[in-house]
CSV table of N, CA, C and O in Angstrom, one decimal:
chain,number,residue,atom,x,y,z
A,1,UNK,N,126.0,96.8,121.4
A,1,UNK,CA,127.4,97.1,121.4
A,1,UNK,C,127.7,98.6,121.4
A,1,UNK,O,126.9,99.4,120.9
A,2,UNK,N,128.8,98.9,122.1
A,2,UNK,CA,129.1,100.2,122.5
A,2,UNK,C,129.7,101.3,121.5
A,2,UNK,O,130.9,101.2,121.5
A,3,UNK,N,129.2,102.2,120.6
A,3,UNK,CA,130.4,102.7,119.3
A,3,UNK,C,131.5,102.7,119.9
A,3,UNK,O,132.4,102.3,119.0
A,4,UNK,N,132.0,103.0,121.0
A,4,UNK,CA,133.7,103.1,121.2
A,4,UNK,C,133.9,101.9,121.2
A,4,UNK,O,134.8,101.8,122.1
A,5,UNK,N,133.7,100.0,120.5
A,5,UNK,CA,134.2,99.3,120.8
A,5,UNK,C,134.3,98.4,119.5
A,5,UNK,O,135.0,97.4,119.2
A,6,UNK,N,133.4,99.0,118.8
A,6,UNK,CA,133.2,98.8,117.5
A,6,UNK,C,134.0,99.1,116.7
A,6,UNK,O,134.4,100.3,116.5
A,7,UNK,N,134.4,97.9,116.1
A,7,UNK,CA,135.5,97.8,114.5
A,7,UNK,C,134.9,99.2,113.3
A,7,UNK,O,133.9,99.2,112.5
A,8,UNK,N,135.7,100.0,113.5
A,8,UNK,CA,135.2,101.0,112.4
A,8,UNK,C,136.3,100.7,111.2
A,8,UNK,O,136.6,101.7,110.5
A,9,UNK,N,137.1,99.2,111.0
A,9,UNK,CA,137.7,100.0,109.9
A,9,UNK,C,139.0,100.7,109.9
A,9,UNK,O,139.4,100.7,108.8
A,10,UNK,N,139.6,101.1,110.6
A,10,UNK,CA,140.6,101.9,110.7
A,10,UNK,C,140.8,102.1,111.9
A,10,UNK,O,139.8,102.0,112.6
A,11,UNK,N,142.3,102.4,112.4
A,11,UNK,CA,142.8,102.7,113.8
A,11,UNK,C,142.4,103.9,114.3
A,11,UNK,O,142.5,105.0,113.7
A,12,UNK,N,141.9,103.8,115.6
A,12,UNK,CA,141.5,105.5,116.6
A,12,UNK,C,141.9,105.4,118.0
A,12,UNK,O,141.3,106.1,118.8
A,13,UNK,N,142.9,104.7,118.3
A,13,UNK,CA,143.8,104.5,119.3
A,13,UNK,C,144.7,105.3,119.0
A,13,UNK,O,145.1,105.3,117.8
A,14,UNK,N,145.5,106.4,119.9
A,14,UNK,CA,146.2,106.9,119.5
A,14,UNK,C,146.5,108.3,118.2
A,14,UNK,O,147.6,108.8,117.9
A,15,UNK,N,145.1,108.6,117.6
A,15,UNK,CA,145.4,109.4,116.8
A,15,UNK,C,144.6,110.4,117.1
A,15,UNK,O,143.9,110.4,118.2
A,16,UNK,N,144.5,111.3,116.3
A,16,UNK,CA,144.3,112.7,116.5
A,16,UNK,C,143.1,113.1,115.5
A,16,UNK,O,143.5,113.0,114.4
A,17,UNK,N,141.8,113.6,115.6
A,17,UNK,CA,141.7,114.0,114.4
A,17,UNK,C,141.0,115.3,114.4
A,17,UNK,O,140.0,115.5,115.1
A,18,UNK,N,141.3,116.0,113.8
A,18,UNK,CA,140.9,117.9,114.0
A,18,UNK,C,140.6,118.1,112.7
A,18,UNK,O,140.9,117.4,111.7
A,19,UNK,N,139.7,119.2,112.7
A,19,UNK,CA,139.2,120.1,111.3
A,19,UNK,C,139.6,120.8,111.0
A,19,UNK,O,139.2,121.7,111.7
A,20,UNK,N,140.5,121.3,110.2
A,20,UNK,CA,140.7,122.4,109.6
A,20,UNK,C,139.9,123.2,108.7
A,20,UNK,O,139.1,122.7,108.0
A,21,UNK,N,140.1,124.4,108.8
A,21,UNK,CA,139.3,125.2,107.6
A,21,UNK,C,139.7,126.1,106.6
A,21,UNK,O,139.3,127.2,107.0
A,22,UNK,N,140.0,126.2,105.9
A,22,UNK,CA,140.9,127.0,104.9
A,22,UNK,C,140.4,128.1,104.2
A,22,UNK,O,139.4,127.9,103.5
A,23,UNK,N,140.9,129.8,104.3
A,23,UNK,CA,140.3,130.4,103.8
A,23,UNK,C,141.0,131.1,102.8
A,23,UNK,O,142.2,130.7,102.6
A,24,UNK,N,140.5,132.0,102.1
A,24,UNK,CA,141.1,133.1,101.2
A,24,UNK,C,142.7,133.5,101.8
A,24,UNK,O,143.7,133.5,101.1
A,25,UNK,N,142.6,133.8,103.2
A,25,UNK,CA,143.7,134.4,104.0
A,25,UNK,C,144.8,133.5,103.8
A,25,UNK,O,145.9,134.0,103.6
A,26,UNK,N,144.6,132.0,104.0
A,26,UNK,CA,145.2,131.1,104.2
A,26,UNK,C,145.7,130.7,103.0
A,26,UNK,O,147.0,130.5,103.0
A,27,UNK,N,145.2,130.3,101.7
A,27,UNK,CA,145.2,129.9,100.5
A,27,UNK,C,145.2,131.0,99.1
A,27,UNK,O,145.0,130.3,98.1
A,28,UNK,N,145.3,131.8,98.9
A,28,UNK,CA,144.8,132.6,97.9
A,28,UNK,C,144.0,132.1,96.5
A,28,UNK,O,143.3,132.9,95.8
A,29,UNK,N,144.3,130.8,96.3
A,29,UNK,CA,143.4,130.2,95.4
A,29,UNK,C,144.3,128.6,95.0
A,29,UNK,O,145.3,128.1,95.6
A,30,UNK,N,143.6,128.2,94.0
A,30,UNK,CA,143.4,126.6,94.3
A,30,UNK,C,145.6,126.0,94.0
A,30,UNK,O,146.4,125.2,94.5
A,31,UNK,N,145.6,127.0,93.3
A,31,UNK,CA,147.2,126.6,92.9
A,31,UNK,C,148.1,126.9,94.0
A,31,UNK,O,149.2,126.4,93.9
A,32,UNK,N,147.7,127.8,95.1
A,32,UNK,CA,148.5,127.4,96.0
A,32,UNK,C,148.5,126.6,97.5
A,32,UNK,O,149.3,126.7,98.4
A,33,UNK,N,147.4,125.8,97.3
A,33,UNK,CA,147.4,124.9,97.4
A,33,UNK,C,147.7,124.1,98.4
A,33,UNK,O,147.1,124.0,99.5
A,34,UNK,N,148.8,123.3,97.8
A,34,UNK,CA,149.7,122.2,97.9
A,34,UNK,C,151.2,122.3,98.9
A,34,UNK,O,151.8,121.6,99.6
A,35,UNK,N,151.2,123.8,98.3
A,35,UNK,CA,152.3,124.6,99.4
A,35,UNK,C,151.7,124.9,100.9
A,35,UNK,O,152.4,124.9,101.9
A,36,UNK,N,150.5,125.2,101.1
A,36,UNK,CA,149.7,125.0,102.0
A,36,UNK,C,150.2,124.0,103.0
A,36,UNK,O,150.8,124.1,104.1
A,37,UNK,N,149.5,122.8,101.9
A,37,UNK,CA,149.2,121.6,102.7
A,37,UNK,C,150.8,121.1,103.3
A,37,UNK,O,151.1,120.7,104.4
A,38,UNK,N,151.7,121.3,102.2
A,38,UNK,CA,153.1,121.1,102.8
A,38,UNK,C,153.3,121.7,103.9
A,38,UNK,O,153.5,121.0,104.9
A,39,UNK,N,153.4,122.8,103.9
A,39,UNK,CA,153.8,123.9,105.2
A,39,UNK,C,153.3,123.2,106.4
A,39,UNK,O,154.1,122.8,107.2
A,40,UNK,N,151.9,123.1,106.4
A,40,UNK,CA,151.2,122.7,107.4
A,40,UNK,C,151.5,121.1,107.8
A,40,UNK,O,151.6,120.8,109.0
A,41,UNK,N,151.6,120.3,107.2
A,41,UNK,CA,152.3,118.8,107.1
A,41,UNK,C,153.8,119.1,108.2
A,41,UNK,O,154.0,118.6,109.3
A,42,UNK,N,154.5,120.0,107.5
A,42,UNK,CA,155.7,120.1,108.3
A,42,UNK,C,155.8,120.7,109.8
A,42,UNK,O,156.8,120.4,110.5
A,43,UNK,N,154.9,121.5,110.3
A,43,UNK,CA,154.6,122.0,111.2
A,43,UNK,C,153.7,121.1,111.9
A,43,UNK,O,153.9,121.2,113.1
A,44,UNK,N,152.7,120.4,111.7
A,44,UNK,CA,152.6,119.7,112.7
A,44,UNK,C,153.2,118.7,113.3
A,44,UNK,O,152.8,118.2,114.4
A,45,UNK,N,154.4,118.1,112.4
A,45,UNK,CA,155.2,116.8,112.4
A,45,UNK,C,156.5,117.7,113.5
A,45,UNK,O,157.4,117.1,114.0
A,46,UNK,N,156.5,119.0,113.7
A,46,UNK,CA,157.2,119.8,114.6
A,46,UNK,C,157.2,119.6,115.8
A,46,UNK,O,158.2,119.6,116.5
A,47,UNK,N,155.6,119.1,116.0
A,47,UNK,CA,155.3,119.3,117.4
A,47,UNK,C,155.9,118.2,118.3
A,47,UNK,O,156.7,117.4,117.8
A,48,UNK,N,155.8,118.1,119.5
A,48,UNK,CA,156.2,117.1,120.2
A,48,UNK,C,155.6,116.0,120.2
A,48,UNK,O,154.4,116.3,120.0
A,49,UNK,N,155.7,114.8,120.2
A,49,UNK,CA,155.1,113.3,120.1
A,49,UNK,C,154.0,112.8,118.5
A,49,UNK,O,153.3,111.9,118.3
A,50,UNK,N,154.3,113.7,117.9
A,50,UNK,CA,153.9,113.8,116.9
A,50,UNK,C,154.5,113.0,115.7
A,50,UNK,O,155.5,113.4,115.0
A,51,UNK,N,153.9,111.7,115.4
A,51,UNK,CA,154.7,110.8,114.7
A,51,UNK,C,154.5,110.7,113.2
A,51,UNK,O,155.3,110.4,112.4
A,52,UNK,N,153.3,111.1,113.0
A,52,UNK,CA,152.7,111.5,111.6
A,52,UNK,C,151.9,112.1,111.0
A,52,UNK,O,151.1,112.5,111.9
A,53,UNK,N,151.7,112.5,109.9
A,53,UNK,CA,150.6,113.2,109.9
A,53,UNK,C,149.7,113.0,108.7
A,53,UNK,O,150.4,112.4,107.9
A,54,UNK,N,148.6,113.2,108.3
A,54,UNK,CA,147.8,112.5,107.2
A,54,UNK,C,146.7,113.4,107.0
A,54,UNK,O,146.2,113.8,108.0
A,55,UNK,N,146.1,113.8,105.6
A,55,UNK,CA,145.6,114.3,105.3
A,55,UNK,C,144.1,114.3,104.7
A,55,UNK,O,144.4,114.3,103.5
A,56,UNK,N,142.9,114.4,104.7
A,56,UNK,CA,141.7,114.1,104.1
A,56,UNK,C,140.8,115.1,104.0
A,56,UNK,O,140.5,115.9,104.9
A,57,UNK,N,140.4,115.0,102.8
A,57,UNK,CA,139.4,116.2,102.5
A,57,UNK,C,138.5,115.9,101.8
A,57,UNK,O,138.7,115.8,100.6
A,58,UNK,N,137.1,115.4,102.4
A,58,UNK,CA,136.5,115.9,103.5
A,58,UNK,C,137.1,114.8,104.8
A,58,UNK,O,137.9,113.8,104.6
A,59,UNK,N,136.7,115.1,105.8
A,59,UNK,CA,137.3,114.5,106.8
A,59,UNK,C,136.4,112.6,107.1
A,59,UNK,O,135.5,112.1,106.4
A,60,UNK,N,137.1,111.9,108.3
A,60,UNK,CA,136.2,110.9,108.4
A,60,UNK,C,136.0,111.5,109.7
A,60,UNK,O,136.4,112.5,110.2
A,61,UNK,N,135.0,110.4,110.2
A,61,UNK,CA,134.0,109.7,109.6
A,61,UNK,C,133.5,110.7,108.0
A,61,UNK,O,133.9,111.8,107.6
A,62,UNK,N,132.8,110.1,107.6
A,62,UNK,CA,132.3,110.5,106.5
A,62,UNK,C,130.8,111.3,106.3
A,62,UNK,O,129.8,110.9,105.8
A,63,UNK,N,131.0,112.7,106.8
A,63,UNK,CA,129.7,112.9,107.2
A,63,UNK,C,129.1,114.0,105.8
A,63,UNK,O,128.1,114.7,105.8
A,64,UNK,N,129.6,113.9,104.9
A,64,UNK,CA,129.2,114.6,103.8
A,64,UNK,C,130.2,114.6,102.5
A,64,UNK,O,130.7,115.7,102.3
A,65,UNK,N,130.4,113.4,101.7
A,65,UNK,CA,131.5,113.1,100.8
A,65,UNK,C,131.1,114.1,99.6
A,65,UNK,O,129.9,114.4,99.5
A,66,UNK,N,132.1,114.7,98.8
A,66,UNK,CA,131.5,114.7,97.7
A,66,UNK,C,131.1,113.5,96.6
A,66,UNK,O,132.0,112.6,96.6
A,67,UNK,N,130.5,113.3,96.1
A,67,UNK,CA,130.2,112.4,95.3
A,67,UNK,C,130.0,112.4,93.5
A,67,UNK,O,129.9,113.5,93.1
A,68,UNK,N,130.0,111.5,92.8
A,68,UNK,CA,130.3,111.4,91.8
A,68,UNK,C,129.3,110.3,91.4
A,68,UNK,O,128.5,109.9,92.3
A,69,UNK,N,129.2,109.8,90.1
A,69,UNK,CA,128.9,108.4,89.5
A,69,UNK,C,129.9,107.9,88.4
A,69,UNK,O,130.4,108.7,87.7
A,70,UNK,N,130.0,107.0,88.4
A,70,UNK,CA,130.5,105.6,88.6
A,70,UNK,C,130.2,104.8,87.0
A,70,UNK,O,129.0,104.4,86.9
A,71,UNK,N,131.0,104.6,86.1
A,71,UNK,CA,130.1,103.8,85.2
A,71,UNK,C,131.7,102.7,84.4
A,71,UNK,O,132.9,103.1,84.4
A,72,UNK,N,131.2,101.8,84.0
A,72,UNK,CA,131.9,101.4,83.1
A,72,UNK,C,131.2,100.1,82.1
A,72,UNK,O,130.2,99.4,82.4
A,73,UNK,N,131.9,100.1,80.7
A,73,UNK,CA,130.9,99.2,79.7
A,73,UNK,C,130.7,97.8,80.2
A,73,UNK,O,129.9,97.2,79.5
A,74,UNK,N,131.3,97.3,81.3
A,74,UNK,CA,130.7,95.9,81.6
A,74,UNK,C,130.1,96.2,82.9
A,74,UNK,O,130.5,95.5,83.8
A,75,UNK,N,129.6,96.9,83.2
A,75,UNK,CA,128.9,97.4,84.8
A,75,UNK,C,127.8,96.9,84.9
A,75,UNK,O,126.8,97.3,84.4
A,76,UNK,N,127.8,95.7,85.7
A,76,UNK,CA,126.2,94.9,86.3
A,76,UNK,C,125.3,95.5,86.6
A,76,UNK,O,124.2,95.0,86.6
A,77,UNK,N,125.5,96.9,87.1
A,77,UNK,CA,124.3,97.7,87.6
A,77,UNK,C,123.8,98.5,86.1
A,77,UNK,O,124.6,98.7,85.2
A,78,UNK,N,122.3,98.8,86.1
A,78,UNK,CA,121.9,99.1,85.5
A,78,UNK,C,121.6,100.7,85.6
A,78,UNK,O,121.5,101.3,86.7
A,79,UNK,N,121.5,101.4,84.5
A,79,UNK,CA,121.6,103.2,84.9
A,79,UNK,C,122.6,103.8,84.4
A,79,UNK,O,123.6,103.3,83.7
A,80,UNK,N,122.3,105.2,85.0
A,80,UNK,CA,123.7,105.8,84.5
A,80,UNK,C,125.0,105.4,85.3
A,80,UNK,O,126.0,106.1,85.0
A,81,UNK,N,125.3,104.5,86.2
A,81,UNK,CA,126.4,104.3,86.7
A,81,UNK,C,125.8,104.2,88.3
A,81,UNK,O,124.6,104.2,88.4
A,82,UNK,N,126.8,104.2,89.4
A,82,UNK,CA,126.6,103.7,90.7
A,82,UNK,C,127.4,105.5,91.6
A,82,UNK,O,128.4,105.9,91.1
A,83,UNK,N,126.8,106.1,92.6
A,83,UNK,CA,126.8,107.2,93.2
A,83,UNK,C,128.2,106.7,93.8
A,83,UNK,O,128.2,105.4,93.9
A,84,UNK,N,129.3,107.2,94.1
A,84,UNK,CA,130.3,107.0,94.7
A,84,UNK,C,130.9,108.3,95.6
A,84,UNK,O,130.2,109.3,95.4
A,85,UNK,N,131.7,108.5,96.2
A,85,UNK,CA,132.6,109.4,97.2
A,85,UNK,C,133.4,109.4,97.0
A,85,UNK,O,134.1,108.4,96.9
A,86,UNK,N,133.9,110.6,96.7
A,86,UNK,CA,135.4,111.1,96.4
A,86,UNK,C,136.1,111.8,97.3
A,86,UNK,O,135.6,112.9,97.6
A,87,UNK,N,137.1,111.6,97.7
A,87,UNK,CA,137.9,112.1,99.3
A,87,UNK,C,139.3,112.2,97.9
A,87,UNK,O,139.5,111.6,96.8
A,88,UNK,N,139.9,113.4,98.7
A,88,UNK,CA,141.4,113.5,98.6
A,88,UNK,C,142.2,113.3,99.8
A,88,UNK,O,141.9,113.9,100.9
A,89,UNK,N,143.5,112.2,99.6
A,89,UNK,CA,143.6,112.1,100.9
A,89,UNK,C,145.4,112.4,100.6
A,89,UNK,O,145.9,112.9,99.5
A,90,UNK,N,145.8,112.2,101.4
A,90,UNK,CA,147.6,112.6,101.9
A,90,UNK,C,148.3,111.5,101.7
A,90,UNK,O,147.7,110.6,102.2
A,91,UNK,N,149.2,111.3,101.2
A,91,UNK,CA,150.3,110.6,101.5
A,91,UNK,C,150.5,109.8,103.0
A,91,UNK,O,150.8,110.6,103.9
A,92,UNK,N,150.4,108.7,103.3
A,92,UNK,CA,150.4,108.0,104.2
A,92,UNK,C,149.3,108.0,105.0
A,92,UNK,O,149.3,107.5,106.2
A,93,UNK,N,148.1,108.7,104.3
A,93,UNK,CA,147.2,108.0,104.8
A,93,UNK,C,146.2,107.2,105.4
A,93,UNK,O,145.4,107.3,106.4
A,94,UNK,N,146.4,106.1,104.2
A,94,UNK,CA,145.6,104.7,104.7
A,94,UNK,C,146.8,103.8,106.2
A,94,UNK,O,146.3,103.1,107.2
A,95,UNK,N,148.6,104.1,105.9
A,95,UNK,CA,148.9,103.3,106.5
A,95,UNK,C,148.9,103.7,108.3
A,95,UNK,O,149.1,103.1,109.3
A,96,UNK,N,148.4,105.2,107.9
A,96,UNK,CA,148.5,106.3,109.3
A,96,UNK,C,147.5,105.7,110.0
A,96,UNK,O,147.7,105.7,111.3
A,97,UNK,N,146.0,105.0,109.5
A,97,UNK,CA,144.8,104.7,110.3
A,97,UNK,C,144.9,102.7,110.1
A,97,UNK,O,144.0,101.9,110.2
A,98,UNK,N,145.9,102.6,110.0
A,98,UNK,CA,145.9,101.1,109.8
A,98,UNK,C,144.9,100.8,108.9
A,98,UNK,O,144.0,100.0,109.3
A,99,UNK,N,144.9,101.1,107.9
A,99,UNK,CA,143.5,101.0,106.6
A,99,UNK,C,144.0,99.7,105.9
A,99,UNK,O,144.5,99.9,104.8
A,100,UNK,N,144.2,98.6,106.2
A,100,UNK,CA,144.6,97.4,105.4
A,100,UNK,C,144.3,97.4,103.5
A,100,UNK,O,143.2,97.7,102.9
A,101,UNK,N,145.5,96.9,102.7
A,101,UNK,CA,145.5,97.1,101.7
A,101,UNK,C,145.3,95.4,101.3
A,101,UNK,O,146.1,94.6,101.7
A,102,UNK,N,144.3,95.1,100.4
A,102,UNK,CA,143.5,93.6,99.9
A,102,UNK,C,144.9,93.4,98.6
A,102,UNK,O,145.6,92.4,98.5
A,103,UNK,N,145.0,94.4,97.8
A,103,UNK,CA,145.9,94.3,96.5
A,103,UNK,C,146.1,95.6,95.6
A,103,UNK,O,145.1,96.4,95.5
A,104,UNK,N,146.9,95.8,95.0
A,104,UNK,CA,147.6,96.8,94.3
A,104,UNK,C,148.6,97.7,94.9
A,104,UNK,O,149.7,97.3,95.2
A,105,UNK,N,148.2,99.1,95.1
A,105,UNK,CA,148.8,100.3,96.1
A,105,UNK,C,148.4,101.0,96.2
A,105,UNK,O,147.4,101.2,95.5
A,106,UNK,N,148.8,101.9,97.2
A,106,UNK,CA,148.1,103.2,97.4
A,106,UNK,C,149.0,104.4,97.0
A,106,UNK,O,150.2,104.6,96.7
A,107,UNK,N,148.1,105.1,97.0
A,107,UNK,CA,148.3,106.4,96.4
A,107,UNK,C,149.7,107.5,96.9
A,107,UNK,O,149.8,107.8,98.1
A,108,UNK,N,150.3,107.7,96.2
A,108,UNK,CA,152.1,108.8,96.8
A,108,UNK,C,152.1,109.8,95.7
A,108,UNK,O,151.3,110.1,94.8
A,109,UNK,N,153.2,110.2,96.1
A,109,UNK,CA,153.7,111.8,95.4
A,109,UNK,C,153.5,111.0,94.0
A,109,UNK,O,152.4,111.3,93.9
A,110,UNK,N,153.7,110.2,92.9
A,110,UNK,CA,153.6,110.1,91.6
A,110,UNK,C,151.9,110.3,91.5
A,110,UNK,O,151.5,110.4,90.3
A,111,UNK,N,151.2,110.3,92.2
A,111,UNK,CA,150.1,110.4,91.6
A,111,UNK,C,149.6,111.9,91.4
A,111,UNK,O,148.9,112.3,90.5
A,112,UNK,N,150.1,112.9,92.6
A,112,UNK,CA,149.9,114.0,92.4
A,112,UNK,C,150.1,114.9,91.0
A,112,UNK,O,149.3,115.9,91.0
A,113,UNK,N,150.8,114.8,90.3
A,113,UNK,CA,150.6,115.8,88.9
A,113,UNK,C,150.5,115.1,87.8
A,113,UNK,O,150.8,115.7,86.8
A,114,UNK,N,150.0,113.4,87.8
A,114,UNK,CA,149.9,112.4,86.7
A,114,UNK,C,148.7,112.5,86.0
A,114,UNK,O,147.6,112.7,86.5
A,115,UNK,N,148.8,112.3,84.8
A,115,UNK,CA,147.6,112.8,84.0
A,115,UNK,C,147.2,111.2,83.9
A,115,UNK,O,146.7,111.1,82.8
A,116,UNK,N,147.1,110.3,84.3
A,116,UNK,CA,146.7,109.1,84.5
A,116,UNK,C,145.6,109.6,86.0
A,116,UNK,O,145.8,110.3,86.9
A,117,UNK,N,144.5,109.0,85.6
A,117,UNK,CA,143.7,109.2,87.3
A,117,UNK,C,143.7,107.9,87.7
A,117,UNK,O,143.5,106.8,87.0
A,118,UNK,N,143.9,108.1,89.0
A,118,UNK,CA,143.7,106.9,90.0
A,118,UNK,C,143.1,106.7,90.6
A,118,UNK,O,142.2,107.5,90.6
A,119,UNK,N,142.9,105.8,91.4
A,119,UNK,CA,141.6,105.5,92.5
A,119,UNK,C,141.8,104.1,93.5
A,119,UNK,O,142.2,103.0,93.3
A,120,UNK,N,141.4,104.8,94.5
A,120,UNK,CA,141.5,103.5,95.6
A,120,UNK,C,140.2,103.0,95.6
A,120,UNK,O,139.4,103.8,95.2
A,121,UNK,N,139.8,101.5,95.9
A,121,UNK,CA,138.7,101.3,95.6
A,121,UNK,C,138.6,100.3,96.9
A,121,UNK,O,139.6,99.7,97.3
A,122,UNK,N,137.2,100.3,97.6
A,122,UNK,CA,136.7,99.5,99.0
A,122,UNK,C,136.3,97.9,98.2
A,122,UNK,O,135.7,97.8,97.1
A,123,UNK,N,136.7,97.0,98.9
A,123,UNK,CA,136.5,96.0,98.9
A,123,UNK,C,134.9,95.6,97.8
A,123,UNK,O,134.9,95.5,96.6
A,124,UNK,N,134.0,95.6,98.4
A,124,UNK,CA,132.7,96.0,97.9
A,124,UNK,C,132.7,96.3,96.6
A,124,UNK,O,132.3,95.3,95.9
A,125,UNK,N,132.9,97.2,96.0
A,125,UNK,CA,133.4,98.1,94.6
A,125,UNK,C,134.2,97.1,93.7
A,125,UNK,O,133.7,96.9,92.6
A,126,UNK,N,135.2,96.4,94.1
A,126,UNK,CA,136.3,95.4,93.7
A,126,UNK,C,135.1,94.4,93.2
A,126,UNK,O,134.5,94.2,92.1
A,127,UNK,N,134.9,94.1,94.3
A,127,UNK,CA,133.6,92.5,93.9
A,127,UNK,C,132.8,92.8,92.8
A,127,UNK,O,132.6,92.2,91.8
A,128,UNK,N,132.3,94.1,93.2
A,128,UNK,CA,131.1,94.4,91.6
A,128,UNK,C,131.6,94.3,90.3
A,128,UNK,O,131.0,94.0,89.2
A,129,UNK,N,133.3,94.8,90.7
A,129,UNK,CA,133.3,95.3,89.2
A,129,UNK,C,134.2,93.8,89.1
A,129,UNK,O,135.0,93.7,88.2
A,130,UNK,N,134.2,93.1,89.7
A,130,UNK,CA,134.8,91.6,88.9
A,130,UNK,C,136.2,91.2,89.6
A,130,UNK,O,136.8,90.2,89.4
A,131,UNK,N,136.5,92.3,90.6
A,131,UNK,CA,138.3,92.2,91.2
A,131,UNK,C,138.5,91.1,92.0
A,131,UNK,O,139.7,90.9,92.4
């Protein structure tokens, strides 16, 4: 089977996806941020034919996540917990790549300054931990 024809999961009909790179010049440090990413959100939603826009850091495909581990007191796996990937993504994200939602929600502006952490979780992950 051909990769261009292959179910990856998410919509690539129609979308766009570019790298950005953010520097000192661009950002001055981590608190500004967010005004960044806004500015830049609104300027590309400027352009012509341009219907939305969505954000992820690091980018997909997924060619180098940051990662983490994973633990909780009823966890089937044995060890210090299970390696996981941690992406920060944008506001309209999942619904921007047609990312189908199984149960709960996804992530919006309340989650950005909530001292509750959240997390989207893949199908797979759900099953282990009992969902």
């Amino acid at each position: 089977m051909e990769l261009g024809s292959r179910d990856l999961g998410f919509a690539t009909e129609n979308r766009l996806r570019m790298a950005l790179f953010v520097n000192a010049e661009d950002v001055a440090n981590e608190a500004a941020l967010p005004a960044f990413v806004d500015r830049l959100e609104a300027e590309l939603m400027r352009e012509p034919g341009v219907l939305d826009v969505a954000l992820l850091w690091p980018t997909v495909p997924m060619p180098s996540p940051v990662t983490g581990r994973l633990a909780w007191p009823e966890m089937p796996v044995a060890g210090d917990g299970m390696m996981v990937s941690n992406y920060i993504v944008h506001d309209g994200f999942f619904d921007g790549l047609d990312i189908p939602r199984v149960a709960g929600r996804l992530f919006d502006s309340r989650d950005a300054d909530s001292a509750t952490l959240s997390a989207i979780v893949g199908k797979s992950l759900a099953d282990l931990m009992g969902g």
